[in-house]
Coordinates of C-alpha atoms in Angstrom, one line a residue:
M1 CA 1.7 -30.4 8.3
P2 CA -1.2 -29.7 5.9
P3 CA -2.8 -26.3 6.0
K4 CA -5.5 -26.0 8.6
Y5 CA -7.1 -22.7 7.3
S6 CA -8.0 -21.0 4.1
I7 CA -7.2 -17.3 4.5
G8 CA -8.8 -14.6 2.3
I9 CA -7.4 -11.1 2.2
D10 CA -9.0 -8.0 0.7
L11 CA -6.3 -5.5 0.1
G12 CA -8.6 -2.5 -0.5
T13 CA -8.0 1.0 -1.7
T14 CA -9.5 2.4 1.4
N15 CA -9.8 -0.5 3.8
S16 CA -8.3 -4.0 4.1
A17 CA -9.7 -7.1 5.8
L18 CA -8.9 -10.7 6.6
A19 CA -11.3 -13.6 6.8
Y20 CA -10.5 -17.3 7.4
V21 CA -12.3 -20.6 7.4
D22 CA -11.3 -23.9 9.1
L23 CA -10.7 -26.5 6.4
D24 CA -11.5 -29.3 8.7
A25 CA -14.9 -28.0 9.8
R26 CA -17.7 -29.0 7.5
D27 CA -20.1 -26.3 6.4
A28 CA -18.2 -23.7 8.4
H29 CA -18.6 -20.0 7.3
P30 CA -15.7 -17.6 7.2
Q31 CA -14.8 -15.6 10.3
I32 CA -13.3 -12.1 10.4
L33 CA -10.0 -11.6 12.2
P34 CA -9.6 -8.1 13.8
I35 CA -6.3 -6.5 12.8
Y36 CA -4.0 -4.9 15.4
Q37 CA -3.1 -1.3 14.5
A38 CA -2.2 2.0 16.1
V39 CA -5.2 4.1 16.9
A40 CA -3.4 6.8 19.0
P41 CA 0.2 7.3 20.3
G42 CA 0.8 4.4 22.7
V43 CA -2.5 2.7 21.9
V44 CA -2.8 -0.4 19.8
E45 CA -6.1 -2.1 19.3
P46 CA -7.6 -4.9 17.1
L47 CA -10.2 -3.4 14.7
P48 CA -12.3 -5.3 12.1
L49 CA -10.9 -3.2 9.2
L50 CA -7.3 -2.0 8.5
P51 CA -7.6 1.4 6.8
S52 CA -5.2 1.3 3.8
F53 CA -3.3 4.4 4.9
G54 CA 0.3 4.9 5.9
Y55 CA 1.8 7.7 8.0
I56 CA 5.5 8.5 7.7
P57 CA 6.5 9.4 11.3
T58 CA 9.0 12.2 12.1
D59 CA 12.3 11.3 13.7
D60 CA 11.0 12.6 17.1
E61 CA 8.0 10.4 16.9
L62 CA 10.1 7.4 16.1
A63 CA 12.5 8.2 18.9
S64 CA 9.6 8.4 21.4
G65 CA 8.7 4.8 20.7
A66 CA 4.9 5.6 21.1
L67 CA 4.1 4.7 17.5
P68 CA 4.5 1.1 16.3
A69 CA 5.9 1.3 12.8
H70 CA 6.6 -1.2 10.1
R71 CA 10.2 -1.0 9.2
D72 CA 12.0 -2.2 6.1
E73 CA 14.6 -1.0 3.6
E74 CA 12.2 1.9 2.6
G75 CA 12.0 3.2 6.1
A76 CA 9.3 3.4 8.8
L77 CA 5.6 3.5 8.2
V78 CA 2.7 3.5 10.6
V79 CA -0.4 1.9 9.0
G80 CA -4.1 1.7 9.8
R81 CA -6.5 3.9 11.8
Y82 CA -3.9 6.3 13.2
A83 CA -2.5 6.9 9.8
R84 CA -5.9 7.6 8.3
D85 CA -6.7 10.1 11.1
R86 CA -3.4 11.9 10.7
A87 CA -4.4 12.7 7.1
A88 CA -6.5 15.5 8.6
D89 CA -3.5 17.5 9.9
A90 CA -0.5 15.9 8.3
A91 CA -1.6 15.2 4.7
V92 CA 2.0 15.6 3.3
R93 CA 3.2 12.7 5.4
T94 CA 0.2 10.4 4.7
I95 CA 0.0 7.8 2.0
A96 CA -3.4 7.0 0.5
A97 CA -4.6 5.0 -2.5
A98 CA -1.4 3.0 -2.9
K99 CA -3.4 0.3 -4.6
S100 CA -4.5 2.7 -7.3
W101 CA -0.9 3.7 -8.0
L102 CA -0.1 0.0 -8.5
C103 CA -2.1 0.0 -11.7
Y104 CA -0.8 3.4 -13.0
P105 CA 1.9 2.6 -15.6
R106 CA 3.1 6.2 -16.1
V107 CA 5.2 6.0 -13.0
D108 CA 7.8 3.5 -11.7
R109 CA 5.8 1.9 -8.9
R110 CA 8.9 0.5 -7.3
K111 CA 10.3 3.9 -6.7
P112 CA 9.6 6.0 -3.6
I113 CA 7.0 8.5 -4.9
L114 CA 4.4 8.5 -2.1
P115 CA 3.0 10.7 -0.7
W116 CA 2.7 12.2 -4.1
N117 CA 3.9 15.8 -4.3
A118 CA 5.1 15.8 -0.7
P119 CA 8.0 18.2 0.1
R120 CA 11.5 17.0 -0.5
D121 CA 12.3 16.7 3.2
V122 CA 9.6 14.1 3.7
P123 CA 10.8 10.5 3.2
K124 CA 8.8 8.6 0.7
R125 CA 7.7 5.0 -0.1
S126 CA 6.9 3.2 -3.3
P127 CA 3.4 1.9 -4.0
V128 CA 4.8 -1.6 -3.8
G129 CA 6.4 -0.9 -0.5
A130 CA 3.3 0.7 1.0
S131 CA 1.2 -2.4 0.0
R132 CA 3.9 -4.6 1.5
A133 CA 3.6 -2.7 4.8
Y134 CA -0.2 -3.2 4.9
L135 CA 0.1 -6.9 4.2
S136 CA 2.9 -7.3 6.7
T137 CA 0.7 -5.8 9.4
I138 CA -2.1 -8.3 8.5
I139 CA 0.4 -11.3 8.6
E140 CA 1.7 -10.2 12.0
T141 CA -1.9 -10.1 13.4
W142 CA -2.5 -13.6 12.1
N143 CA 0.6 -15.1 13.5
R144 CA -0.1 -13.5 16.9
A145 CA -3.6 -15.0 16.9
H146 CA -2.7 -18.4 15.5
P147 CA 0.9 -19.2 16.5
E148 CA 0.2 -22.9 16.0
S149 CA -0.8 -22.3 12.3
P150 CA 1.8 -19.9 10.8
F151 CA 0.5 -17.7 7.9
A152 CA 3.0 -18.9 5.4
E153 CA 1.8 -22.5 5.9
Q154 CA -1.9 -21.9 5.1
I155 CA -3.9 -21.6 1.9
V156 CA -3.8 -17.9 1.1
V157 CA -6.0 -16.0 -1.4
L158 CA -5.3 -12.3 -2.1
T159 CA -7.8 -10.3 -4.1
V160 CA -7.2 -7.8 -6.8
P161 CA -9.6 -5.7 -9.0
A162 CA -10.8 -7.5 -12.0
S163 CA -9.6 -4.5 -14.0
F164 CA -5.9 -5.0 -12.9
D165 CA -3.7 -5.9 -15.9
A166 CA -0.8 -8.4 -15.8
S167 CA 1.5 -5.6 -14.6
A168 CA -0.5 -4.5 -11.6
R169 CA -1.1 -8.2 -10.7
E170 CA 2.6 -8.9 -10.7
L171 CA 3.4 -5.9 -8.6
T172 CA 0.7 -7.0 -6.1
R173 CA 2.3 -10.4 -6.1
E174 CA 5.7 -8.9 -5.5
A175 CA 4.5 -6.9 -2.5
A176 CA 2.8 -10.0 -1.1
I177 CA 5.8 -12.3 -1.4
A178 CA 8.0 -9.6 0.2
A179 CA 5.6 -9.3 3.1
G180 CA 5.8 -13.1 3.8
F181 CA 3.1 -14.7 1.7
P182 CA 3.6 -18.4 0.7
A183 CA 5.0 -18.8 -2.7
E184 CA 2.0 -20.6 -3.9
F185 CA -0.6 -18.1 -2.8
V186 CA -3.4 -17.3 -5.3
L187 CA -4.7 -14.0 -6.8
L188 CA -8.5 -13.8 -7.1
E189 CA -10.6 -11.0 -8.7
E190 CA -12.6 -9.0 -6.2
P191 CA -16.0 -9.3 -7.9
Q192 CA -15.6 -13.1 -8.1
A193 CA -14.7 -13.1 -4.4
A194 CA -17.9 -11.2 -3.6
L195 CA -19.9 -13.7 -5.6
Y196 CA -18.2 -16.6 -3.7
A197 CA -19.3 -15.0 -0.5
W198 CA -22.9 -14.8 -1.7
L199 CA -22.8 -18.4 -2.9
D200 CA -21.5 -19.5 0.6
S201 CA -24.3 -17.7 2.3
R202 CA -26.9 -19.4 0.1
G203 CA -25.6 -23.0 0.1
E204 CA -27.2 -25.0 -2.6
K205 CA -30.2 -22.6 -2.8
W206 CA -28.4 -20.4 -5.2
R207 CA -29.1 -22.9 -8.0
K208 CA -32.8 -22.1 -7.7
Q209 CA -32.2 -18.4 -8.2
L210 CA -30.2 -18.6 -11.4
K211 CA -31.1 -20.2 -14.7
P212 CA -28.9 -21.0 -17.7
G213 CA -28.5 -17.9 -19.9
E214 CA -29.0 -15.5 -17.0
S215 CA -26.3 -13.1 -16.0
I216 CA -25.1 -11.3 -12.9
L217 CA -23.7 -7.8 -12.9
V218 CA -21.3 -7.5 -10.0
C219 CA -21.3 -3.7 -9.2
D220 CA -18.4 -2.9 -6.9
V221 CA -18.1 0.7 -5.7
G222 CA -15.5 1.0 -2.9
G223 CA -13.8 4.0 -1.3
G224 CA -11.6 4.8 -4.3
T225 CA -12.6 2.7 -7.3
T226 CA -15.5 1.4 -9.3
D227 CA -15.4 -2.0 -11.0
F228 CA -18.0 -3.8 -13.2
T229 CA -18.0 -7.5 -13.9
L230 CA -20.5 -9.7 -15.8
I231 CA -20.8 -13.4 -14.9
E232 CA -23.1 -15.8 -16.9
A233 CA -24.8 -18.9 -15.8
R234 CA -24.4 -21.8 -18.3
D235 CA -25.7 -25.3 -18.6
N236 CA -23.0 -28.0 -18.9
Q237 CA -24.7 -31.4 -19.5
G238 CA -27.3 -30.6 -16.9
D239 CA -24.9 -29.0 -14.4
L240 CA -25.1 -25.2 -13.8
E241 CA -21.8 -23.4 -14.2
L242 CA -20.7 -19.8 -13.7
H243 CA -18.5 -18.1 -16.2
R244 CA -17.0 -14.6 -15.9
V245 CA -17.5 -13.1 -19.4
A246 CA -16.5 -9.5 -19.1
V247 CA -14.8 -6.9 -16.9
G248 CA -14.6 -3.2 -17.1
N249 CA -11.8 -0.7 -16.8
H250 CA -10.3 0.5 -13.5
I251 CA -12.4 3.5 -12.7
L252 CA -10.9 5.9 -10.1
L253 CA -14.3 6.9 -8.7
G254 CA -15.9 5.9 -5.4
G255 CA -16.9 6.9 -1.9
D256 CA -14.0 9.2 -1.4
N257 CA -15.3 11.3 -4.3
M258 CA -18.6 11.6 -2.5
D259 CA -16.8 12.8 0.6
V260 CA -15.0 15.4 -1.4
A261 CA -18.2 16.5 -3.1
L262 CA -19.9 17.0 0.3
A263 CA -16.8 18.9 1.6
V264 CA -16.9 21.3 -1.4
Y265 CA -20.6 21.9 -0.7
A266 CA -20.0 22.4 3.0
Q267 CA -17.1 24.7 2.3
Q268 CA -19.5 26.9 0.3
R269 CA -21.9 26.9 3.3
F270 CA -19.1 28.0 5.6
A271 CA -18.2 30.8 3.2
E272 CA -21.8 32.0 3.3
K273 CA -21.3 32.4 7.1
G274 CA -18.1 34.3 6.6
H275 CA -15.7 31.5 7.3
K276 CA -13.0 31.0 4.6
L277 CA -11.3 27.7 5.4
D278 CA -7.6 27.1 5.0
A279 CA -5.9 24.0 3.6
W280 CA -5.7 22.4 7.1
Q281 CA -9.4 22.9 7.8
S282 CA -10.4 21.7 4.3
V283 CA -8.7 18.3 4.9
S284 CA -10.4 18.1 8.3
L285 CA -13.7 19.0 6.7
W286 CA -13.3 16.1 4.3
H287 CA -13.0 13.6 7.1
A288 CA -16.0 15.2 8.9
C289 CA -18.0 14.8 5.7
R290 CA -17.2 11.1 5.5
H291 CA -18.7 10.6 9.0
A292 CA -21.7 12.8 8.2
K293 CA -22.4 10.8 5.0
E294 CA -22.3 7.5 6.9
T295 CA -24.6 9.0 9.6
L296 CA -27.2 10.5 7.3
L297 CA -27.3 7.6 4.8
G298 CA -27.4 4.9 7.4
P299 CA -30.3 3.1 9.0
E300 CA -32.5 5.2 11.3
A301 CA -30.6 8.3 10.1
P302 CA -31.4 11.6 11.8
E303 CA -32.9 14.4 9.7
R304 CA -29.8 16.6 10.3
T305 CA -26.3 16.5 11.7
S306 CA -23.6 19.1 12.5
L307 CA -20.3 19.6 10.7
A308 CA -17.8 21.1 13.1
I309 CA -14.1 21.8 12.6
A310 CA -11.5 23.5 14.7
G311 CA -11.3 27.2 14.3
R312 CA -8.3 29.2 13.2
G313 CA -7.1 32.6 14.0
T314 CA -6.7 34.5 17.3
R315 CA -10.4 34.8 18.0
L316 CA -11.1 31.1 17.5
I317 CA -8.2 29.4 19.1
G318 CA -9.5 26.5 21.2
G319 CA -13.0 26.9 19.6
S320 CA -14.7 25.5 16.6
I321 CA -17.0 26.6 13.8
S322 CA -19.9 24.5 12.6
I323 CA -22.9 24.3 10.2
E324 CA -25.8 21.9 10.0
I325 CA -26.4 19.7 7.0
S326 CA -29.7 17.8 6.3
R327 CA -30.3 14.2 5.2
D328 CA -32.2 15.5 2.1
E329 CA -29.3 17.7 1.1
V330 CA -26.9 14.9 1.2
R331 CA -29.2 12.4 -0.6
S332 CA -29.9 14.9 -3.4
L333 CA -26.3 15.9 -3.9
L334 CA -24.9 12.4 -4.0
L335 CA -27.7 10.7 -5.9
E336 CA -27.9 13.3 -8.7
G337 CA -24.1 13.8 -8.8
F338 CA -23.1 10.1 -8.8
Y339 CA -26.2 8.1 -9.8
P340 CA -28.2 10.3 -12.1
R341 CA -30.9 8.8 -14.4
C342 CA -29.5 8.6 -17.9
A343 CA -30.1 6.8 -21.2
P344 CA -28.5 3.5 -22.0
T345 CA -26.8 5.3 -25.0
D346 CA -25.1 7.9 -22.7
R347 CA -21.4 7.8 -22.1
P348 CA -19.1 9.3 -19.5
A349 CA -17.7 12.7 -20.4
S350 CA -14.0 12.6 -21.4
R351 CA -11.3 14.9 -20.1
G352 CA -11.3 18.2 -21.8
A353 CA -8.4 20.2 -20.4
G354 CA -5.2 20.3 -22.4
F355 CA -3.0 20.5 -19.3
R356 CA -3.6 18.7 -16.0
Q357 CA -1.5 18.2 -12.9
L358 CA 0.6 15.0 -12.9
G359 CA -0.9 12.3 -10.7
L360 CA -3.5 9.5 -10.8
P361 CA -6.0 9.7 -13.7
F362 CA -9.1 10.4 -11.7
E363 CA -12.4 10.3 -13.7
T364 CA -13.8 13.6 -15.0
D365 CA -17.4 12.3 -15.0
T366 CA -18.7 11.3 -11.6
A367 CA -21.9 9.6 -12.9
I368 CA -21.4 5.9 -12.1
T369 CA -24.6 5.2 -14.1
R370 CA -23.0 6.6 -17.3
H371 CA -19.9 4.5 -16.7
L372 CA -22.2 1.5 -16.3
A373 CA -24.0 2.3 -19.6
G374 CA -20.8 2.3 -21.5
F375 CA -19.6 -1.0 -19.9
L376 CA -22.9 -2.8 -20.7
A377 CA -23.0 -1.4 -24.3
D378 CA -19.4 -2.6 -24.9
H379 CA -20.0 -6.1 -23.4
A380 CA -23.7 -7.0 -23.4
G381 CA -25.3 -5.1 -26.2
L382 CA -28.0 -2.4 -25.7
G383 CA -30.9 -4.9 -26.0
R384 CA -29.7 -7.3 -23.3
G385 CA -29.2 -6.4 -19.7
P386 CA -28.0 -8.3 -16.7
T387 CA -30.8 -10.4 -15.1
H388 CA -29.3 -10.1 -11.6
V389 CA -27.2 -7.6 -9.7
L390 CA -24.8 -8.3 -6.8
F391 CA -23.6 -5.2 -5.0
N392 CA -20.2 -4.9 -3.4
G393 CA -18.3 -2.2 -1.7
G394 CA -19.0 0.0 1.3
V395 CA -20.8 2.6 -0.7
F396 CA -23.8 0.2 -1.3
K397 CA -24.5 -0.1 2.4
A398 CA -26.6 3.0 1.7
G399 CA -29.9 1.7 0.3
I400 CA -30.6 4.8 -1.8
F401 CA -27.7 4.0 -4.1
R402 CA -28.8 0.3 -4.6
D403 CA -32.3 1.4 -5.3
R404 CA -31.4 4.0 -7.8
L405 CA -29.1 1.7 -9.8
L406 CA -31.7 -1.0 -9.9
E407 CA -34.3 1.6 -11.1
V408 CA -31.9 2.7 -13.9
L409 CA -31.3 -0.9 -15.1
R410 CA -35.0 -1.5 -15.2
D411 CA -35.6 1.7 -17.2
W412 CA -33.0 0.5 -19.7
F413 CA -33.9 -3.2 -20.0
G414 CA -37.3 -3.7 -18.5
D415 CA -38.6 -5.3 -15.2
S416 CA -36.9 -8.6 -16.0
S417 CA -33.5 -7.0 -15.5
G418 CA -31.7 -6.0 -12.3
R419 CA -33.0 -8.5 -9.8
W420 CA -31.1 -7.9 -6.6
L421 CA -29.1 -10.8 -5.2
K422 CA -29.4 -9.7 -1.5
E423 CA -26.4 -10.1 0.7
D424 CA -26.6 -11.4 4.3
E425 CA -23.2 -10.2 5.4
D426 CA -21.6 -6.7 5.9
L427 CA -20.4 -5.5 2.5
D428 CA -17.1 -4.3 4.0
F429 CA -16.1 -8.0 4.5
A430 CA -17.7 -9.8 1.5
V431 CA -14.5 -9.9 -0.6
A432 CA -12.3 -11.3 2.2
R433 CA -15.0 -13.9 3.1
G434 CA -15.4 -14.9 -0.5
A435 CA -11.6 -15.2 -1.0
A436 CA -11.5 -17.6 2.0
C437 CA -14.4 -19.6 0.5
Y438 CA -12.5 -19.8 -2.8
G439 CA -9.4 -21.2 -1.1
R440 CA -11.5 -23.9 0.5
A441 CA -13.2 -24.7 -2.8
K442 CA -9.9 -24.9 -4.6
T443 CA -8.6 -27.3 -1.9
R444 CA -11.6 -29.3 -0.8
G445 CA -13.8 -29.0 -3.9
G446 CA -16.9 -26.9 -4.6
I447 CA -18.4 -24.5 -7.0
R448 CA -15.8 -22.6 -9.1
I449 CA -16.3 -19.6 -11.3
R450 CA -14.7 -20.1 -14.7
G451 CA -13.2 -17.2 -16.7
G452 CA -9.5 -17.2 -17.1
T453 CA -7.8 -14.0 -18.2
A454 CA -10.1 -10.9 -18.1
R455 CA -8.1 -9.3 -20.9
A456 CA -6.5 -10.2 -24.2
Y457 CA -2.8 -9.5 -24.3
Y458 CA -0.5 -8.4 -27.2
V459 CA 3.2 -7.7 -27.9
G460 CA 4.4 -4.9 -30.1
I461 CA 6.1 -6.0 -33.3
E462 CA 8.1 -3.3 -35.1
T463 CA 7.6 -3.5 -38.9
A464 CA 10.5 -4.1 -41.3
L465 CA 10.3 -0.9 -43.3
P466 CA 13.0 1.5 -44.5
A467 CA 14.0 4.1 -41.9
V468 CA 12.6 7.6 -42.3
P469 CA 14.4 10.5 -40.5
G470 CA 12.5 11.5 -37.4
V471 CA 9.7 9.0 -37.9
P472 CA 9.6 5.8 -35.8
R473 CA 8.7 2.6 -37.6
P474 CA 5.1 1.5 -37.3
V475 CA 4.3 -1.1 -34.6
H476 CA 1.8 -3.8 -35.0
A477 CA 0.1 -5.6 -32.1
L478 CA 0.4 -9.4 -32.0
C479 CA -2.2 -11.2 -29.8
V480 CA -0.4 -13.7 -27.6
A481 CA -3.2 -14.5 -25.0
P482 CA -7.0 -14.4 -25.6
V483 CA -9.7 -13.3 -23.2
G484 CA -10.6 -16.3 -21.1
M485 CA -7.3 -18.2 -21.3
E486 CA -7.5 -20.6 -18.3
E487 CA -5.0 -20.9 -15.5
G488 CA -2.6 -23.8 -16.0
T489 CA -2.8 -23.7 -19.8
S490 CA -0.4 -22.7 -22.5
C491 CA -0.5 -22.0 -26.2
E492 CA 1.8 -21.6 -29.1
V493 CA 1.3 -18.3 -31.0
P494 CA 0.8 -19.3 -34.7
G495 CA 2.2 -17.2 -37.5
E496 CA 5.5 -16.4 -39.1
E497 CA 8.8 -16.3 -37.2
I498 CA 9.8 -13.0 -35.7
A499 CA 13.2 -11.6 -34.9
L500 CA 14.2 -11.3 -31.2
V501 CA 16.9 -8.7 -30.7
V502 CA 19.8 -10.1 -28.5
G503 CA 23.1 -8.7 -27.3
E504 CA 22.0 -5.1 -27.1
R505 CA 19.5 -3.1 -25.2
A506 CA 16.0 -3.5 -26.7
H507 CA 12.6 -2.0 -26.0
F508 CA 9.7 -4.4 -25.6
R509 CA 6.1 -3.0 -25.7
F510 CA 3.0 -4.7 -24.3
F511 CA -0.7 -4.0 -24.7
S512 CA -4.0 -5.3 -23.3
S513 CA -7.7 -5.1 -24.1
T514 CA -11.0 -5.8 -22.3
Q515 CA -13.0 -5.1 -25.5
R516 CA -11.5 -7.3 -28.2
M517 CA -13.2 -10.5 -27.0
E518 CA -12.8 -12.5 -30.3
D519 CA -9.0 -12.0 -30.9
R520 CA -7.1 -15.3 -30.8
P521 CA -3.3 -15.9 -30.6
G522 CA -1.6 -15.0 -33.8
V523 CA -4.1 -12.1 -34.7
I524 CA -2.1 -9.0 -35.8
L525 CA -3.6 -5.5 -35.4
E526 CA -2.1 -2.9 -37.7
Q527 CA -4.3 -0.1 -36.2
W528 CA -6.3 0.3 -33.1
S529 CA -8.0 3.0 -31.0
E530 CA -7.0 4.0 -27.5
D531 CA -10.3 2.5 -26.3
E532 CA -9.6 -0.9 -27.9
L533 CA -6.0 -1.4 -26.7
Q534 CA -4.2 0.1 -23.7
E535 CA -0.4 0.1 -23.5
T536 CA 0.9 -1.4 -20.2
D537 CA 4.5 -1.4 -18.9
S538 CA 7.3 -1.5 -21.4
L539 CA 10.5 -3.4 -20.8
E540 CA 14.0 -2.3 -21.6
T541 CA 16.6 -5.0 -21.2
V542 CA 19.6 -6.8 -22.8
L543 CA 18.9 -10.4 -23.7
P544 CA 22.0 -12.5 -23.6
A545 CA 23.4 -13.5 -27.0
N546 CA 25.7 -16.3 -28.3
T547 CA 28.5 -14.1 -29.7
A548 CA 29.7 -17.0 -31.8
S549 CA 26.6 -17.4 -33.9
D550 CA 24.1 -14.6 -33.3
A551 CA 24.0 -11.6 -35.6
G552 CA 22.2 -9.3 -33.3
W553 CA 18.9 -11.2 -33.5
V554 CA 17.5 -14.7 -33.3
P555 CA 14.5 -16.1 -35.1
V556 CA 11.9 -17.2 -32.6
R557 CA 8.3 -18.2 -32.1
L558 CA 6.3 -17.2 -29.1
E559 CA 4.6 -19.4 -26.5
T560 CA 2.3 -18.1 -23.8
R561 CA 1.6 -19.8 -20.4
L562 CA -0.9 -18.8 -17.7
T563 CA 0.3 -20.4 -14.5
E564 CA -2.0 -21.9 -11.8
L565 CA -1.4 -18.7 -9.8
G566 CA -2.7 -16.5 -12.6
V567 CA 0.8 -15.2 -13.7
L568 CA 1.2 -14.7 -17.4
E569 CA 4.5 -15.8 -19.0
I570 CA 5.7 -15.1 -22.6
W571 CA 8.4 -17.4 -23.9
C572 CA 10.5 -16.7 -26.9
V573 CA 11.6 -20.1 -28.4
E574 CA 14.5 -20.2 -30.7
S575 CA 13.6 -21.7 -34.1
G576 CA 15.8 -24.7 -34.9
G577 CA 17.5 -24.4 -31.5
N578 CA 16.9 -25.1 -27.8
R579 CA 17.3 -21.6 -26.3
R580 CA 14.3 -20.0 -24.6
W581 CA 13.9 -16.5 -23.2
K582 CA 11.1 -15.6 -20.8
L583 CA 9.7 -12.0 -21.0
E584 CA 8.2 -10.6 -17.9
F585 CA 4.9 -9.2 -19.2
S586 CA 4.5 -6.9 -16.3
V587 CA 6.9 -4.4 -14.8
R588 CA 9.5 -1.8 -15.6
E589 CA 13.0 -3.0 -14.6
P590 CA 15.3 -0.8 -12.6
E591 CA 17.8 1.0 -14.8
G592 CA 20.8 -1.2 -15.6
E593 CA 19.4 -4.5 -14.4
E594 CA 18.6 -7.3 -16.7
A595 CA 15.2 -8.8 -16.7
T596 CA 15.5 -12.1 -18.4
T597 CA 17.9 -15.0 -19.0
P598 CA 17.8 -17.8 -21.5
T599 CA 16.9 -21.2 -20.1
A600 CA 17.0 -24.8 -21.3
P601 CA 13.6 -26.2 -22.2
P602 CA 11.7 -27.3 -19.1

């Protein structure tokens, strides 16, 4: 049977959501499907959002049968609201920000490393495995609600940050396939999904709000990350088209940082009252501050609210300690700490410490406005700002942050910049709704945002120079895929033949860039800065050799293909022969396993 629904899934850093639209219903808008999850021992409820948290239960908890846990080869994991709430008193058994770990190439994301820094006696899961558990929970909910239309038989669109490189996208795809996604599901960038949701809410009226040459800044600040994307309106023979022209880096900065900032401030207030909080109370305070932030920044907010946490010590057992915090205190602290006014030439501060604890590369500078200034300078030029702004992410439900960011843009570029494209729907669900709309447009026709790859991609080519003791040979970067390469296209990389090492373990290096917009396939970079190119996962493997004719290497040319699903493939094609080797431009292989095999020409 043909698919009946287009399903959009937002796998968020802090919360995940599912939206769907009936493909047979004309002009239907996406609906949200509440996701079943544990909220307390023995209590399972459907909630609009699935918190992207995992709790590793103890053996006793598993034996009681009170906690529904996802089970696979990595063990048992309770996901959702209950897992998030347990972070207050069982942080060492709670997984958070698995999505951010997926794009961190300094660790093996298939290995059980989460919760990070948990004691040795706590079982761990991989970032891929945690993501798989969240997606499996979503699939189970869908199949429970729609047994006549199984999830694997529908059009499915899963969103990823625009800043995810090929490696992080492939790992996300791997988790989704393992969870039960159809093989032909599609990955869509989150900012584009947010814009599809806005387009759906406007119908054909959107064409009156945008003119050729105007641009949209999609500013996405979620619980754990910040992403910027620029989309431009262009005229194509009288038809208005939308093109994604630039994306920013993956910035580990969001609403969670605001909660921590409030918790630090509140901790000082508790200290002034003679209460020194222990580690357990500090985590509890963090969750209390999240609730206080949402209360004091929401509509019809009270002037003050209380922050209460359970007391510790013999005199306080069974009691609590509390302070009051005002709306003005919260607004001032968060606005000036995260959205300060700054100049368009300002840049975020870099890390200064020579040593830092191993873990995710959280941002040093909390000023989202300075990160935005750097992004716009890199991609739009100081004299040209975005004409429109589309906000996404739960943080922007608070109007003071939207207002400040729009004010800053107008200070930089004048009153013609930063016109707000107002959203009609809850920002928590915009990405999921937009993904469902995209699936419908891809299947039934409709407006499509063009853009292709958000990055340029490169392979490392070792230079043929005499060996020097203790000094590695220099590596040049060969561009194999340009920014904007469209899905479903391929290209031959021009230039001289290169030598592909076969029959022995070899090390392949890959790079990407969001800044080098003009590089075309065949361009060779002999030098570059860390800002220009970022190294992604390397690959160590043994490529099969023909022992009768190969001398340790084979002359090849490179071909690049971007599949319809958005997966980047690099093929090494034997010169004067018919052998082909596909290099997985994505993930580190487990030790001892081989990543590629030669194939006959397709």
